[in-house]
mmCIF file of C-alpha atoms and ligand atoms in Angstrom:
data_model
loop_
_atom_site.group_PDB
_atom_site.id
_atom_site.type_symbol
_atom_site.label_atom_id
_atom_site.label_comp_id
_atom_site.label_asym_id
_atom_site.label_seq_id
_atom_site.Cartn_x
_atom_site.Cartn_y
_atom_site.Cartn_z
ATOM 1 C CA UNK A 567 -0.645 -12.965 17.845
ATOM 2 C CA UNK A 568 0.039 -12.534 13.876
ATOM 3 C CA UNK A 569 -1.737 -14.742 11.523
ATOM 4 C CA UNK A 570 0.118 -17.093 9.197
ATOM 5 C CA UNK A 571 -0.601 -14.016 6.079
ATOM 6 C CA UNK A 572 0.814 -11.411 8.240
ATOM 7 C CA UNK A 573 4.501 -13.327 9.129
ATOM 8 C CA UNK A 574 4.821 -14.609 5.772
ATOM 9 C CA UNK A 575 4.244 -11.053 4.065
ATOM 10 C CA UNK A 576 6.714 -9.798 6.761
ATOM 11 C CA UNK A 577 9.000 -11.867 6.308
ATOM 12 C CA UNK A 578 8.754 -11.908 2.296
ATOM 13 C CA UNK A 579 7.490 -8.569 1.304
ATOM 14 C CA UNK A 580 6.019 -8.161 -2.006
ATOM 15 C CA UNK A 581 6.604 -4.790 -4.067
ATOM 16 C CA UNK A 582 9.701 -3.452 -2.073
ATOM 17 C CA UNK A 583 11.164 -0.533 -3.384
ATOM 18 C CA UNK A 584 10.939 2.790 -5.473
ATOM 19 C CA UNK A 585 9.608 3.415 -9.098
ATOM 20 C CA UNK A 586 11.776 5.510 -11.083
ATOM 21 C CA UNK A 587 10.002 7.884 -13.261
ATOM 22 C CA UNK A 588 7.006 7.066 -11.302
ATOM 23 C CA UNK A 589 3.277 8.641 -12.250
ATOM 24 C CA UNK A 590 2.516 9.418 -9.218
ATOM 25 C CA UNK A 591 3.650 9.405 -5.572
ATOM 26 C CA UNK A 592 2.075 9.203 -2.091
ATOM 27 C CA UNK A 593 3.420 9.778 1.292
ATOM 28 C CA UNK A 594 1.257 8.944 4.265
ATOM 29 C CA UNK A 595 2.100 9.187 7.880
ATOM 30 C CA UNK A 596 0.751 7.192 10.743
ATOM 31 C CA UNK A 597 -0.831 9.664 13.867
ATOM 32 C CA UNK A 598 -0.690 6.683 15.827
ATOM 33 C CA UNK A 599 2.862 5.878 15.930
ATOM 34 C CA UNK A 600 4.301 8.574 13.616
ATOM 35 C CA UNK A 601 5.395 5.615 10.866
ATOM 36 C CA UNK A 602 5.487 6.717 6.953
ATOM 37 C CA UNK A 603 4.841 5.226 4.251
ATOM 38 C CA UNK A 604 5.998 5.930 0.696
ATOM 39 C CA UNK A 605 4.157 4.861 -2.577
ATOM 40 C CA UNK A 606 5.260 4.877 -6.104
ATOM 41 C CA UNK A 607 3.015 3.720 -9.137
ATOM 42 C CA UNK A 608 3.266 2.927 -12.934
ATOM 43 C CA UNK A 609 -0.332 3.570 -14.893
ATOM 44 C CA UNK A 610 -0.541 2.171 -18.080
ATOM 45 C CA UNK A 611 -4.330 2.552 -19.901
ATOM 46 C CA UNK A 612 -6.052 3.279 -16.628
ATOM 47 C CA UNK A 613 -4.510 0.082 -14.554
ATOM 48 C CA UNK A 614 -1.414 0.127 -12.230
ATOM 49 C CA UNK A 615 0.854 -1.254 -14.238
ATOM 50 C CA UNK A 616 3.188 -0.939 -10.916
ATOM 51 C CA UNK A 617 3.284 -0.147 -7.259
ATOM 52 C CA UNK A 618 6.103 0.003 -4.943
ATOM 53 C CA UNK A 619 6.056 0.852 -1.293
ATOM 54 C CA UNK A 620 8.771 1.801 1.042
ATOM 55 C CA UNK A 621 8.012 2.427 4.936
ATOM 56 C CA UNK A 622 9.612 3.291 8.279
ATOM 57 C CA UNK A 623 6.973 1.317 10.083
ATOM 58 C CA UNK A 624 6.553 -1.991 12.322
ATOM 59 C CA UNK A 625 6.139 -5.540 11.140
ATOM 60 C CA UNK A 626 2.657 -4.984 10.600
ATOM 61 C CA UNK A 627 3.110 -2.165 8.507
ATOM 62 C CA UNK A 628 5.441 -3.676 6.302
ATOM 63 C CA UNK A 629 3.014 -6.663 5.986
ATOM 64 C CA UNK A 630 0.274 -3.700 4.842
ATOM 65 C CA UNK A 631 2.403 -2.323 2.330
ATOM 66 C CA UNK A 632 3.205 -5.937 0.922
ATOM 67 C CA UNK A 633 -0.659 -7.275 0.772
ATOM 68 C CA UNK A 634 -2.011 -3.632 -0.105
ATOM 69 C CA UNK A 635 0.174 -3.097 -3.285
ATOM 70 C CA UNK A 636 -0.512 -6.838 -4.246
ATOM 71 C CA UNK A 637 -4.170 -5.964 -4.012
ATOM 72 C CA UNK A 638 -4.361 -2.829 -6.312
ATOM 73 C CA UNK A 639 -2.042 -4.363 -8.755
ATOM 74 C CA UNK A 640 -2.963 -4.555 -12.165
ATOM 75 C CA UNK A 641 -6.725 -3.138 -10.988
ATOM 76 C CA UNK A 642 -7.809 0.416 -12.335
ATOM 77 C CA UNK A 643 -6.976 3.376 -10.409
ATOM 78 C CA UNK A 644 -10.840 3.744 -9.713
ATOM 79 C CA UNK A 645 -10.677 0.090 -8.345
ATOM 80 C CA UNK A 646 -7.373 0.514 -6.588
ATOM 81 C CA UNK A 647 -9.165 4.011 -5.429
ATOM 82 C CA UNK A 648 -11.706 1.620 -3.176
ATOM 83 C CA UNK A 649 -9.130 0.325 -1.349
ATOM 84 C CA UNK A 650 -9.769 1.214 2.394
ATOM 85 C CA UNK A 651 -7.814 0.430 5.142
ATOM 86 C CA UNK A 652 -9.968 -2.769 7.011
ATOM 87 C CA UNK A 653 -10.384 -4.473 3.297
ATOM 88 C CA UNK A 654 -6.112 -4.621 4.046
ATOM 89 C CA UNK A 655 -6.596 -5.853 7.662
ATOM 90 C CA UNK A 656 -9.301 -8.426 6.737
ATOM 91 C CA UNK A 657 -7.001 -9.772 3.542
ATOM 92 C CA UNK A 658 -4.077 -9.995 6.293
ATOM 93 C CA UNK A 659 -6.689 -12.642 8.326
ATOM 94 C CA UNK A 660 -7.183 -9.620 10.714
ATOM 95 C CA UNK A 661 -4.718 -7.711 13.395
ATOM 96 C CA UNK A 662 -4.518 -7.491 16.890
ATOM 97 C CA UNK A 663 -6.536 -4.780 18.081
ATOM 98 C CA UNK A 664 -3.393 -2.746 19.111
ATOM 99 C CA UNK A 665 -1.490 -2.858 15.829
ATOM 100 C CA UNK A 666 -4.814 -1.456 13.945
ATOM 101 C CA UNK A 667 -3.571 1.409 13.101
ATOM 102 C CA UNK A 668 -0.439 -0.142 10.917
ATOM 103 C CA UNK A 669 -2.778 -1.294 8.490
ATOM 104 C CA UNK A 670 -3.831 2.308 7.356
ATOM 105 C CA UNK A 671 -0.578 3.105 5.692
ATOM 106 C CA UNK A 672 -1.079 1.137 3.018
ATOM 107 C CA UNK A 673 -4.179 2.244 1.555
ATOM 108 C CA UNK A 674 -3.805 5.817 2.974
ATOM 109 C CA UNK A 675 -0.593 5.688 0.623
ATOM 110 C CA UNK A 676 -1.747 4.355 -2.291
ATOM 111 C CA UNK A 677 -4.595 6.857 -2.372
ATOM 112 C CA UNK A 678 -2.323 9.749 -2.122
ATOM 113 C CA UNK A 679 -0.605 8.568 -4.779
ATOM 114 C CA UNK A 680 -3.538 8.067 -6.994
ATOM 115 C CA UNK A 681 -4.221 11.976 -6.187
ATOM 116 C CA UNK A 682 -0.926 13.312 -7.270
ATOM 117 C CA UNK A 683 -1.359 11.093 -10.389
ATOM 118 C CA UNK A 684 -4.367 12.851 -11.188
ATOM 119 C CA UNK A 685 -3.264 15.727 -10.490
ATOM 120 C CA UNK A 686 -0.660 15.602 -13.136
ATOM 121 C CA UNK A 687 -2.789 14.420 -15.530
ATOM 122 C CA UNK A 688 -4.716 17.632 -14.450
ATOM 123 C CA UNK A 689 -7.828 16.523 -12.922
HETATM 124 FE FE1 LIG B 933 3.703 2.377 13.478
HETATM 125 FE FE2 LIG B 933 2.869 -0.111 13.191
HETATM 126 S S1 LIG B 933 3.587 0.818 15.022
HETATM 127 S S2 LIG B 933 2.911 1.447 11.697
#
């Protein structure tokens, strides 16, 4: 049912956790299920220096937050920005149809927290 990419970033989750003094923050919530997500990141010169995620969600979410953060590491915030939701699924190896939805955490919380960044630095 869950590809090899999926159990092993379940199992070991990458990026676990909360940023203190973070630059920005993002909370997303799942419609489907009603699962959160919460995202801290670190920018340094443009690039996430950091990202953390902590959810309340399924396997598959958790497997989201891991691959998604790993993904937008170190990338700009414009490239980490163009994240959407099936890039996460397809770098997973795919999901079953039914646990979709999971997979829109991640990237719905990382751009949220881009936004508040932004919004502190007042743009
Ligand atoms: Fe809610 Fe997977 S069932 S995120």
């Amino acid at each position: 049912m869950y590809t090899d990419i999926v159990i092993d970033h379940f199992q070991n989750p990458r990026n676990v956790g909360e940023i203190t003094d973070p630059d920005g923050v993002g909370e997303a919530g799942n419609p489907v299920c009603g699962d959160m997500i919460k995202i801290t990141i670190k920018v340094e010169d443009g690039r996430l220096a950091d990202v953390k995620f902590k959810t309340f969600g399924c396997g598959a979410a958790v497997a989201s937050g891991s691959i998604g953060t790993e993904m937008v590491k170190g990338r700009s915030v414009e490239e980490a920005m163009a994240l959407t939701n099936s890039r996460v699924a397809e770098e997973l190896g795919g999901l079953p149809p039914e646990k979709l939805h999971c997979s829109n955490l991640a990237a719905d919380g990382i751009h949220g927290a881009i936004q508040d960044y932004f919004s502190r630095q007042g743009k």
